[in-house]
mmCIF file of C-alpha atoms in Angstrom:
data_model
loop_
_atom_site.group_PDB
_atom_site.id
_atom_site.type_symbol
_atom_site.label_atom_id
_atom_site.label_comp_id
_atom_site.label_asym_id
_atom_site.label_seq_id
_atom_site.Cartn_x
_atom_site.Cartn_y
_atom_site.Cartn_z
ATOM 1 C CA UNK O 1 15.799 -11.259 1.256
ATOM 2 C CA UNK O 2 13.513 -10.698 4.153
ATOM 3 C CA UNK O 3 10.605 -7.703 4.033
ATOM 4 C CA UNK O 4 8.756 -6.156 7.011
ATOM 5 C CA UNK O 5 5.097 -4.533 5.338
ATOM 6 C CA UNK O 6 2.973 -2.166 7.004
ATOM 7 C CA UNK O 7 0.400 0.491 5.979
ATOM 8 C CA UNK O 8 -1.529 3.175 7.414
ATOM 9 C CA UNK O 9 1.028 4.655 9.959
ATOM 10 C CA UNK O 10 -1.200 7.786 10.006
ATOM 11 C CA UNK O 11 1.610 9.946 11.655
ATOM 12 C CA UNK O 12 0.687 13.285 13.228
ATOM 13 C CA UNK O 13 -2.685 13.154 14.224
ATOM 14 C CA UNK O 14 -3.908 13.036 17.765
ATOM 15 C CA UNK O 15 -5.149 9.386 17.121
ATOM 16 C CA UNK O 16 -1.952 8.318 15.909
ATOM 17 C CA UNK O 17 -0.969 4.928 17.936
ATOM 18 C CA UNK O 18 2.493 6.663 19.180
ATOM 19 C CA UNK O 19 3.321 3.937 21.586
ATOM 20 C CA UNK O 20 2.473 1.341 19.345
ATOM 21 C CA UNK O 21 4.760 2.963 16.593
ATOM 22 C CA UNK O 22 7.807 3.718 19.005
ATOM 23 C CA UNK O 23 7.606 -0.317 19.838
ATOM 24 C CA UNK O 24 7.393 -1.155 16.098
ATOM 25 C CA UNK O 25 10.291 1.557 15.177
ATOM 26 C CA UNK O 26 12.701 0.076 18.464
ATOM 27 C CA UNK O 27 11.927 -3.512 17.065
ATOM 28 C CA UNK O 28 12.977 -2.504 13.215
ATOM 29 C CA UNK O 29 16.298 -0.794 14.449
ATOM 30 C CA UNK O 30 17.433 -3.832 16.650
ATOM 31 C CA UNK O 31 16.906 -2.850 20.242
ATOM 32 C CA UNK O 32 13.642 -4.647 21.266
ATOM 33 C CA UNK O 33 12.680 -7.705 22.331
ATOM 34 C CA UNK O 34 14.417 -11.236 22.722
ATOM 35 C CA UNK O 35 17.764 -12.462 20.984
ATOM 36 C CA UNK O 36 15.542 -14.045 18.281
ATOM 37 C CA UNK O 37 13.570 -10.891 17.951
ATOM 38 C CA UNK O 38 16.463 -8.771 17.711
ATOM 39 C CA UNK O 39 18.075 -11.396 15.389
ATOM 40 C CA UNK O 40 15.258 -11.294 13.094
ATOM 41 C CA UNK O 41 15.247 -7.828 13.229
ATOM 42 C CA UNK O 42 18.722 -8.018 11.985
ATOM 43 C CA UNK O 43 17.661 -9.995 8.751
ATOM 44 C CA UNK O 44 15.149 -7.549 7.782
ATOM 45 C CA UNK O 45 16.475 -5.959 4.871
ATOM 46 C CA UNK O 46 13.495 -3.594 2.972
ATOM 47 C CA UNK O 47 10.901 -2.210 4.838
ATOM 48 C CA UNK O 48 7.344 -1.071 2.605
ATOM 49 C CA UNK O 49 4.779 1.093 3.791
ATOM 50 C CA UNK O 50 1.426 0.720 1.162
ATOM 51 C CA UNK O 51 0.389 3.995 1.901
ATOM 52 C CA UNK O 52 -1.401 6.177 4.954
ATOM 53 C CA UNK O 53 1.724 7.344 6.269
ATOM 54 C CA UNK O 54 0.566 10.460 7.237
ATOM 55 C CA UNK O 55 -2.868 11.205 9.126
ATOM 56 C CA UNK O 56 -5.940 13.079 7.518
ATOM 57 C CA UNK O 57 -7.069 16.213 9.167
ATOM 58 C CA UNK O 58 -9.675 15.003 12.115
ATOM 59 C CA UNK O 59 -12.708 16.009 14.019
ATOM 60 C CA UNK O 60 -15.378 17.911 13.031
ATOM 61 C CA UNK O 61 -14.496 21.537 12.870
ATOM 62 C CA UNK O 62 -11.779 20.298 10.546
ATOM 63 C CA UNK O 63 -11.290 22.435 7.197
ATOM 64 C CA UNK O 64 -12.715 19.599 3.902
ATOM 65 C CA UNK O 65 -9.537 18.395 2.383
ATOM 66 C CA UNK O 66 -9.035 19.926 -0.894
ATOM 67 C CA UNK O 67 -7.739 17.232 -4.001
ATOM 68 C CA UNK O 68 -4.567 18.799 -3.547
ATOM 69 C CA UNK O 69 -2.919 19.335 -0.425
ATOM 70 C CA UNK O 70 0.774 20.863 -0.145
ATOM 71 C CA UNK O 71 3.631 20.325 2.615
ATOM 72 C CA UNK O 72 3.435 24.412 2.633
ATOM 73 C CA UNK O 73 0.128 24.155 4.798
ATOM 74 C CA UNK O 74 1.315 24.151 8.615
ATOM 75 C CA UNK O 75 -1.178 21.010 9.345
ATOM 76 C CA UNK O 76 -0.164 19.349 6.590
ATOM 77 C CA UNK O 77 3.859 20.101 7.138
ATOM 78 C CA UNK O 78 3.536 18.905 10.827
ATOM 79 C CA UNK O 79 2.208 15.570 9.631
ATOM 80 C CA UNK O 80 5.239 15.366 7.390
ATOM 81 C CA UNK O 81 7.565 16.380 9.547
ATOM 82 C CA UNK O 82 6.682 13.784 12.307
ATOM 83 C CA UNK O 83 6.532 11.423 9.413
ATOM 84 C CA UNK O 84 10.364 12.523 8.294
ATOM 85 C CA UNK O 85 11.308 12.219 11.755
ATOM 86 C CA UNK O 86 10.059 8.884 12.354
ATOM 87 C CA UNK O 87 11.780 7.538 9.557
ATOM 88 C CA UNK O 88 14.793 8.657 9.576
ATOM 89 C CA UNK O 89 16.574 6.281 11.942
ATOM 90 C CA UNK O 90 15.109 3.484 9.824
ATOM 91 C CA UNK O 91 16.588 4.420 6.639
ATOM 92 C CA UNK O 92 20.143 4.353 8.117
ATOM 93 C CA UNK O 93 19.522 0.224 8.672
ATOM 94 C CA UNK O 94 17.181 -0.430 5.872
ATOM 95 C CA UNK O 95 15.789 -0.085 2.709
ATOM 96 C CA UNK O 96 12.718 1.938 2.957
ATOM 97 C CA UNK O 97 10.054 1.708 0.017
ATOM 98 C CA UNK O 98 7.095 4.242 0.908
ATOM 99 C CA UNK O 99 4.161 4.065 -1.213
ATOM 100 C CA UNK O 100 1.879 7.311 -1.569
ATOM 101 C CA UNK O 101 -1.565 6.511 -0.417
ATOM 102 C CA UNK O 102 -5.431 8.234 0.828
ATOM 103 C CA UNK O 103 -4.423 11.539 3.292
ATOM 104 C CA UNK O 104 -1.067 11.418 2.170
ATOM 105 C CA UNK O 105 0.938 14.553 1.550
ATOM 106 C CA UNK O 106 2.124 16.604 -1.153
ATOM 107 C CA UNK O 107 -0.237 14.301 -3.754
ATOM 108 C CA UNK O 108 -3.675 14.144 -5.470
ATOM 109 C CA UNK O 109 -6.257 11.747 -3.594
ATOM 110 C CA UNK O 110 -7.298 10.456 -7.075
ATOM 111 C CA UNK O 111 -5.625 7.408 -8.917
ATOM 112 C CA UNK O 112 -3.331 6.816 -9.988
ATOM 113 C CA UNK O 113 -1.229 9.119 -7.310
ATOM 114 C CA UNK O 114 2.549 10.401 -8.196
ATOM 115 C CA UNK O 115 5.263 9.354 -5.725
ATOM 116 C CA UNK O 116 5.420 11.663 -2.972
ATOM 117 C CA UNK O 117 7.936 14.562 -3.012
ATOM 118 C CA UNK O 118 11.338 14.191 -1.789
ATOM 119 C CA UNK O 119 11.368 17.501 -0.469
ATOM 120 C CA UNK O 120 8.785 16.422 2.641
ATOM 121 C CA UNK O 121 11.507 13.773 3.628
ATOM 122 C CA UNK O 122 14.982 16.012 4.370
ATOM 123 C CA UNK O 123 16.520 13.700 7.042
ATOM 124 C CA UNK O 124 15.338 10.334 5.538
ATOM 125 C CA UNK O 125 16.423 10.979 2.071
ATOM 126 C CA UNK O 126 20.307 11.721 3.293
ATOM 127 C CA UNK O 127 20.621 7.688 3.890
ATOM 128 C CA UNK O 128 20.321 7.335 0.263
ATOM 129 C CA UNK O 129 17.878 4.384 1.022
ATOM 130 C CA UNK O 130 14.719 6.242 0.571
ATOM 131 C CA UNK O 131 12.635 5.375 -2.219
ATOM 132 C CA UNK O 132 9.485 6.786 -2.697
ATOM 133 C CA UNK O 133 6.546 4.931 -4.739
ATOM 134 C CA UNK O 134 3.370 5.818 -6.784
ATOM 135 C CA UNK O 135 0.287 3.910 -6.311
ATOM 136 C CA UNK O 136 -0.075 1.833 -7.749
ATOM 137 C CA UNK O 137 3.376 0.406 -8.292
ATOM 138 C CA UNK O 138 5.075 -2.801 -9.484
ATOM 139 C CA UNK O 139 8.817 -3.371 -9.641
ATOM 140 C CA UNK O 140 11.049 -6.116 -8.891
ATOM 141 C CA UNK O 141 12.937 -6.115 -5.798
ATOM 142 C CA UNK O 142 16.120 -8.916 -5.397
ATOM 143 C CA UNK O 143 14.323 -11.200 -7.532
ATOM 144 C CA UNK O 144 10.570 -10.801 -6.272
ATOM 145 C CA UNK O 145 8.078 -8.750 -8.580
ATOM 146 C CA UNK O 146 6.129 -6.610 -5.954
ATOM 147 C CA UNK O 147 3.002 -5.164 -7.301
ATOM 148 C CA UNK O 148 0.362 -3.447 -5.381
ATOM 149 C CA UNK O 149 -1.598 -0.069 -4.567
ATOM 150 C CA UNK O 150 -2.472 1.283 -0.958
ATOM 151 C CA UNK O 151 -5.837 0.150 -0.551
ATOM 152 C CA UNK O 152 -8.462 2.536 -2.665
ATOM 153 C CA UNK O 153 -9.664 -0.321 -5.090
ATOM 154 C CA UNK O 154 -10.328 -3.153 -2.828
ATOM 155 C CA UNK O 155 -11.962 -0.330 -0.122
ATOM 156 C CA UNK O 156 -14.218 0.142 -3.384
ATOM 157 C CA UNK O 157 -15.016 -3.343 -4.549
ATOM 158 C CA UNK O 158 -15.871 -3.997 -1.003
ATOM 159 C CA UNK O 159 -17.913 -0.963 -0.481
ATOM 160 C CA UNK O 160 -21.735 -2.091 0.061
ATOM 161 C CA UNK O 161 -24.693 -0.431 -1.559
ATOM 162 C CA UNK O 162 -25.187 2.066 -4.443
ATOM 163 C CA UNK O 163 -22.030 4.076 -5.973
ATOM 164 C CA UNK O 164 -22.234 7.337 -7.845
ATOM 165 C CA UNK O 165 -21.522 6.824 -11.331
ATOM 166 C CA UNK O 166 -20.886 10.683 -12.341
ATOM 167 C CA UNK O 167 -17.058 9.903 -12.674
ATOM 168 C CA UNK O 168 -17.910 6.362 -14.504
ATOM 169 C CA UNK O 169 -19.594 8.944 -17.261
ATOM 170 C CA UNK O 170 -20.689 6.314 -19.057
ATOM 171 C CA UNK O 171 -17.603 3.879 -19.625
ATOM 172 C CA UNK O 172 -17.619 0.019 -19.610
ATOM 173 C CA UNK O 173 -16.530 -1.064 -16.288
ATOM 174 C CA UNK O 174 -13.747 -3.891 -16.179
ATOM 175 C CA UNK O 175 -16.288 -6.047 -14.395
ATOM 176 C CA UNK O 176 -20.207 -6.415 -16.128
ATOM 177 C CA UNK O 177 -21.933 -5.400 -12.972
ATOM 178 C CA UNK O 178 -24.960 -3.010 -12.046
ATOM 179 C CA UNK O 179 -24.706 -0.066 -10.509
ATOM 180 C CA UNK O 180 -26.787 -1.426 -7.510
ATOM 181 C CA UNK O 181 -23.485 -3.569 -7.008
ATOM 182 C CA UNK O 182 -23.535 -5.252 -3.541
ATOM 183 C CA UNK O 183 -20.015 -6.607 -2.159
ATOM 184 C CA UNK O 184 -21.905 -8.644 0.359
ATOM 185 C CA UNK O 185 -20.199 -11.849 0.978
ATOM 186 C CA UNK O 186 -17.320 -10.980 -1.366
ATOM 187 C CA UNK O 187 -14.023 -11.021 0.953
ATOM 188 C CA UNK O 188 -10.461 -8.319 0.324
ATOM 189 C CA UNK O 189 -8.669 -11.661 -0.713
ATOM 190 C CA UNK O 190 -10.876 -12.756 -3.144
ATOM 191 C CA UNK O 191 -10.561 -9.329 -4.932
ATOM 192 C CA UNK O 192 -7.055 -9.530 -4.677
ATOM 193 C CA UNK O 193 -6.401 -12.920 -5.949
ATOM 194 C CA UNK O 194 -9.216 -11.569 -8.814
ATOM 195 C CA UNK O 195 -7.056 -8.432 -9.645
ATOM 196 C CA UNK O 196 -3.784 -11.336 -10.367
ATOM 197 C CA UNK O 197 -5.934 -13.617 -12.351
ATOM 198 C CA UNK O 198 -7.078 -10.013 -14.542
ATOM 199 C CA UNK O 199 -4.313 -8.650 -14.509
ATOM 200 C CA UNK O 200 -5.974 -5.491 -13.244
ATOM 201 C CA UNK O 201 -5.602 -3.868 -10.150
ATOM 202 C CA UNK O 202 -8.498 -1.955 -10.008
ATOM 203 C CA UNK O 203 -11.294 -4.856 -10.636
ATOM 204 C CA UNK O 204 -14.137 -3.149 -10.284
ATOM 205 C CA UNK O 205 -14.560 0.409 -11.922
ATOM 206 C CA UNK O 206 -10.984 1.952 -11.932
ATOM 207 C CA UNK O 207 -12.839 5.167 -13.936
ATOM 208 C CA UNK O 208 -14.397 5.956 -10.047
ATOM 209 C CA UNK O 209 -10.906 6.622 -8.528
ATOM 210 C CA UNK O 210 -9.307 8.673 -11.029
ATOM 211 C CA UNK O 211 -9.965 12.700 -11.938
ATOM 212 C CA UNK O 212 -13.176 13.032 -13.805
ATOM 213 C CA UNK O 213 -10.935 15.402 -16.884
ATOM 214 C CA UNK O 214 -8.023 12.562 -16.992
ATOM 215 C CA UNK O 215 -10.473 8.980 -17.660
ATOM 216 C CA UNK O 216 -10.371 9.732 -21.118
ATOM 217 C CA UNK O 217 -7.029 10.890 -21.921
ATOM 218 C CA UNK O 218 -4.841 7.711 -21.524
ATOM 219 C CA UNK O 219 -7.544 6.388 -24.477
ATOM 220 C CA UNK O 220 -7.070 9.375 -26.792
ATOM 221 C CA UNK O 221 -2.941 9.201 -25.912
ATOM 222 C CA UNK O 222 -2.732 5.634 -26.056
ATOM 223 C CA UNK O 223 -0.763 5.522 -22.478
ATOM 224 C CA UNK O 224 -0.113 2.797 -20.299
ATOM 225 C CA UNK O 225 -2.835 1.535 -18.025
ATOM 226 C CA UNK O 226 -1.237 1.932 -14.470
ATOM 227 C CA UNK O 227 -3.513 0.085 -13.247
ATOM 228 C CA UNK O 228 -2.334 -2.951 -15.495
ATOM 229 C CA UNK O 229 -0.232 -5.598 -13.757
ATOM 230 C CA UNK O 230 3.095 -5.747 -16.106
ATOM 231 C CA UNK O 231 6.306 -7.430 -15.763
ATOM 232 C CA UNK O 232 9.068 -4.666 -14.733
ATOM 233 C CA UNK O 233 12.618 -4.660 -17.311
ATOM 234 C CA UNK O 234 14.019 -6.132 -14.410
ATOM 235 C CA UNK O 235 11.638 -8.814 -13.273
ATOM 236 C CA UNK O 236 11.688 -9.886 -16.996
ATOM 237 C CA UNK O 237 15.603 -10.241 -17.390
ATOM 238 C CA UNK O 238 15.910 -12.175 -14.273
ATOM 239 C CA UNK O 239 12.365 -14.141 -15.366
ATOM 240 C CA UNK O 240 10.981 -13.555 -11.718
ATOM 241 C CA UNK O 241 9.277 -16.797 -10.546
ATOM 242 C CA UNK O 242 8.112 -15.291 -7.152
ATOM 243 C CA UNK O 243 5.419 -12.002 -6.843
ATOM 244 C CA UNK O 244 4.166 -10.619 -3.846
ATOM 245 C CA UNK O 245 0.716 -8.955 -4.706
ATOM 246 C CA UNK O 246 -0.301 -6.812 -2.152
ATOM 247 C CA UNK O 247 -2.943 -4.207 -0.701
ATOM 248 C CA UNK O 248 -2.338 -1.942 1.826
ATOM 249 C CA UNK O 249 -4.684 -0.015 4.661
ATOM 250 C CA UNK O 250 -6.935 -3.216 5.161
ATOM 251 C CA UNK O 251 -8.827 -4.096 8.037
ATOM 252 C CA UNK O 252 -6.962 -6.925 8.790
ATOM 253 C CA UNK O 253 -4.112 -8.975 7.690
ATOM 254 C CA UNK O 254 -4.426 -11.844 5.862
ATOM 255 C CA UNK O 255 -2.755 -13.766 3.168
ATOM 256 C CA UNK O 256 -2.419 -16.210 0.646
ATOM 257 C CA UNK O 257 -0.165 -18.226 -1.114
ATOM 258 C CA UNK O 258 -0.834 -19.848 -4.607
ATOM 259 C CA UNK O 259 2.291 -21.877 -6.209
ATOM 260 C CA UNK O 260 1.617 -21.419 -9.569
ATOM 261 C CA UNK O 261 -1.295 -19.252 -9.912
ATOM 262 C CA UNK O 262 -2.513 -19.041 -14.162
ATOM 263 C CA UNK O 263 -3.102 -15.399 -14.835
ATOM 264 C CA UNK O 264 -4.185 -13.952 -17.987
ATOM 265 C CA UNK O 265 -1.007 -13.964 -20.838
ATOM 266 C CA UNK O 266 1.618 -12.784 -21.143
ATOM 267 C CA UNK O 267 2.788 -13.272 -17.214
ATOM 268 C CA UNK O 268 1.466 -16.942 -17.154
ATOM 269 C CA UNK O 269 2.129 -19.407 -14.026
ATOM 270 C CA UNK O 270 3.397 -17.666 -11.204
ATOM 271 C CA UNK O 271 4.005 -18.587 -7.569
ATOM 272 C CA UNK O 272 1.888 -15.573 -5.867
ATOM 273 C CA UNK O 273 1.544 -14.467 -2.387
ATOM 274 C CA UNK O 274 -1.117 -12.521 -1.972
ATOM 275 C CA UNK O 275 -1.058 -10.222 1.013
ATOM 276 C CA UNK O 276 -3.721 -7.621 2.776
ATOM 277 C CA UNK O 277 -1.766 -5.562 5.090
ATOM 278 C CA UNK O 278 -3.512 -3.971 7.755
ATOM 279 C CA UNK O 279 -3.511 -0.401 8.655
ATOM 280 C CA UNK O 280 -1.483 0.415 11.834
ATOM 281 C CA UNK O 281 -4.353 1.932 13.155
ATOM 282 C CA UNK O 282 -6.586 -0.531 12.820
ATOM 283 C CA UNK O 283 -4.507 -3.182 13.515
ATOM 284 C CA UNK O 284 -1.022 -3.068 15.311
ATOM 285 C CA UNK O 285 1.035 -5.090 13.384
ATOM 286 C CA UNK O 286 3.760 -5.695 10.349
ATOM 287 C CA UNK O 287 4.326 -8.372 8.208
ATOM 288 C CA UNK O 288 7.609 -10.472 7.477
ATOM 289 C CA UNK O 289 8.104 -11.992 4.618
ATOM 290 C CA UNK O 290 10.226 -14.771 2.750
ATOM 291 C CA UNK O 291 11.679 -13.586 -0.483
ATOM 292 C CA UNK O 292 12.787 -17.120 -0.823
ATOM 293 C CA UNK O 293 9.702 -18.961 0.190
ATOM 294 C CA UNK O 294 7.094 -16.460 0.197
ATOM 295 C CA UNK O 295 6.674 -17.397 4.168
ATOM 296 C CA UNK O 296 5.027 -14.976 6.242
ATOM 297 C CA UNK O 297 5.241 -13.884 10.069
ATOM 298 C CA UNK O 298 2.527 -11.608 11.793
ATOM 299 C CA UNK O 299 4.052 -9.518 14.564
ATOM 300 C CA UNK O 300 2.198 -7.476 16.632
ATOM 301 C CA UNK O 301 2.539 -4.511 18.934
ATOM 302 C CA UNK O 302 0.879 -4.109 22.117
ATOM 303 C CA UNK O 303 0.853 -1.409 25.027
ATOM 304 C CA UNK O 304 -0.047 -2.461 28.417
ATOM 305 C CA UNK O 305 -2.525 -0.173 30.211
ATOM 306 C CA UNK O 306 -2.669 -0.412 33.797
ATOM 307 C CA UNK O 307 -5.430 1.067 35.704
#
């Protein structure tokens, strides 16, 4: 099985790299590039987009975005309609796995975030091969356990200088650090690779990205830590060897692949391919990978400006 990744689309802003995406959607359906691009195209079976697909309201006079936005507000349903409309051709020829993310519709900005709604995707959803993610998620797709969020706890283990601590409210951190923390010299992979070995995605202060009313509650209920790195029912009953552990909306792509990486029990050795996925916005580009060999190929698009 062969996967195309991407992230931060950001669809429906002025910003938004249009060209760029009409190259990148041409090249997924078939009709761009050389024989070998188009036959690689062809292999592509699953395409997953780690979050950002729609853009945050811009520029300065723009209204603050409240925690909960709703496809009913006209800015907001534009963005998901250009969204809808963009992927629509694509889930007629693949398998489209959309992961919510920061500025997305219909959903909470705090973490963990609920799938998006199906109801902001009316022509994609008619394909059937529309499947729409939380973050963070982990499932096992033809063999592989994929497990990953769109970006918010790396952007905040990275993040330089003092954080605000009113949401931490007093509760242990997963890593013994001050709240003078400094990233400085710490690099997105080596969080990622950390968050494998924990079995944690959120390795530095997961209460800071969730709502300041819900930290408490999976305690007193005993619920499941979704930010926890489990096995999926189906990864177990087909004993996945393989996991792609990625992070979407960073600032560049880059990746990493460990052949039998120890992790913290019960998962044990694993053969993990760690992957930062650019935004589209920041960098215009996807990602191929190699259910098989955990290979990856960087593709980027370019527009020509002449003067």
């Amino acid at each position: 099985m062969r996967l195309a990744l991407a992230s931060g689309l950001r669809l429906g802003a002025g910003t938004t790299r249009r060209a760029e995406l009409l190259l990148l959607q041409s090249y997924l359906l078939g009709s761009l590039g050389t024989a070998e691009d188009r036959s690689t195209a062809e292999s592509l079976q699953v395409l997953l987009l780690a979050g950002g697909l729609h853009a945050e309201e811009e520029g300065e006079g723009a209204p603050k975005r409240r925690r909960f936005s709703t496809a009913a507000e006209a800015p907001a349903a534009q963005r998901a309609d250009e969204a809808d409309l963009f992927l629509a051709p694509l889930a007629q020829r693949l398998r489209l796995y959309v992961q919510t993310g920061e500025g997305d519709c219909g959903v909470s900005t705090f973490l963990p975030q609920r799938a998006m709604p199906r109801s902001i995707f009316p022509r994609s959803v008619r394909s059937g091969k529309l499947h729409l993610w939380p973050n963070p998620n982990s499932c096992c797709l033809g063999g592989l356990q994929v497990v990953g969020h769109a970006g918010q706890p790396l952007a905040l283990a990275l993040r330089p200088g003092r954080l605000d601590l009113d949401v931490w409210d007093g509760m242990p951190p997963f890593e013994s650090a001050m709240p003078g923390h400094s990233s400085k010299g710490e690099k997105q992979m080596d969080w990622l690779l950390k968050s494998w070995q924990k079995q944690h995605l959120a390795p530095l202060w997961p209460e800071l990205l969730m709502n300041k009313a819900e930290v408490a509650a999976p305690r007193r209920a005993a619920a499941p830590n979704a930010f926890n790195i489990d096995l999926s029912p189906e990864a177990q009953a087909t004993q996945a060897e393989k996991v792609l552990l990625f992070s979407g909306n960073s600032k560049s792509a880059e990746w990493e692949l460990i052949a039998g990486e120890e992790s913290a029990s019960p998962l044990g050795q694993k053969d993990v391919l760690s992957v930062c996925i650019p935004s589209f916005q920041e960098e215009p580009c996807i990602l191929l990978v190699d259910s098989q060999d955990l290979s990856v190929q960087m593709l980027k698009f370019a527009v020509e400006t002449r003067v």
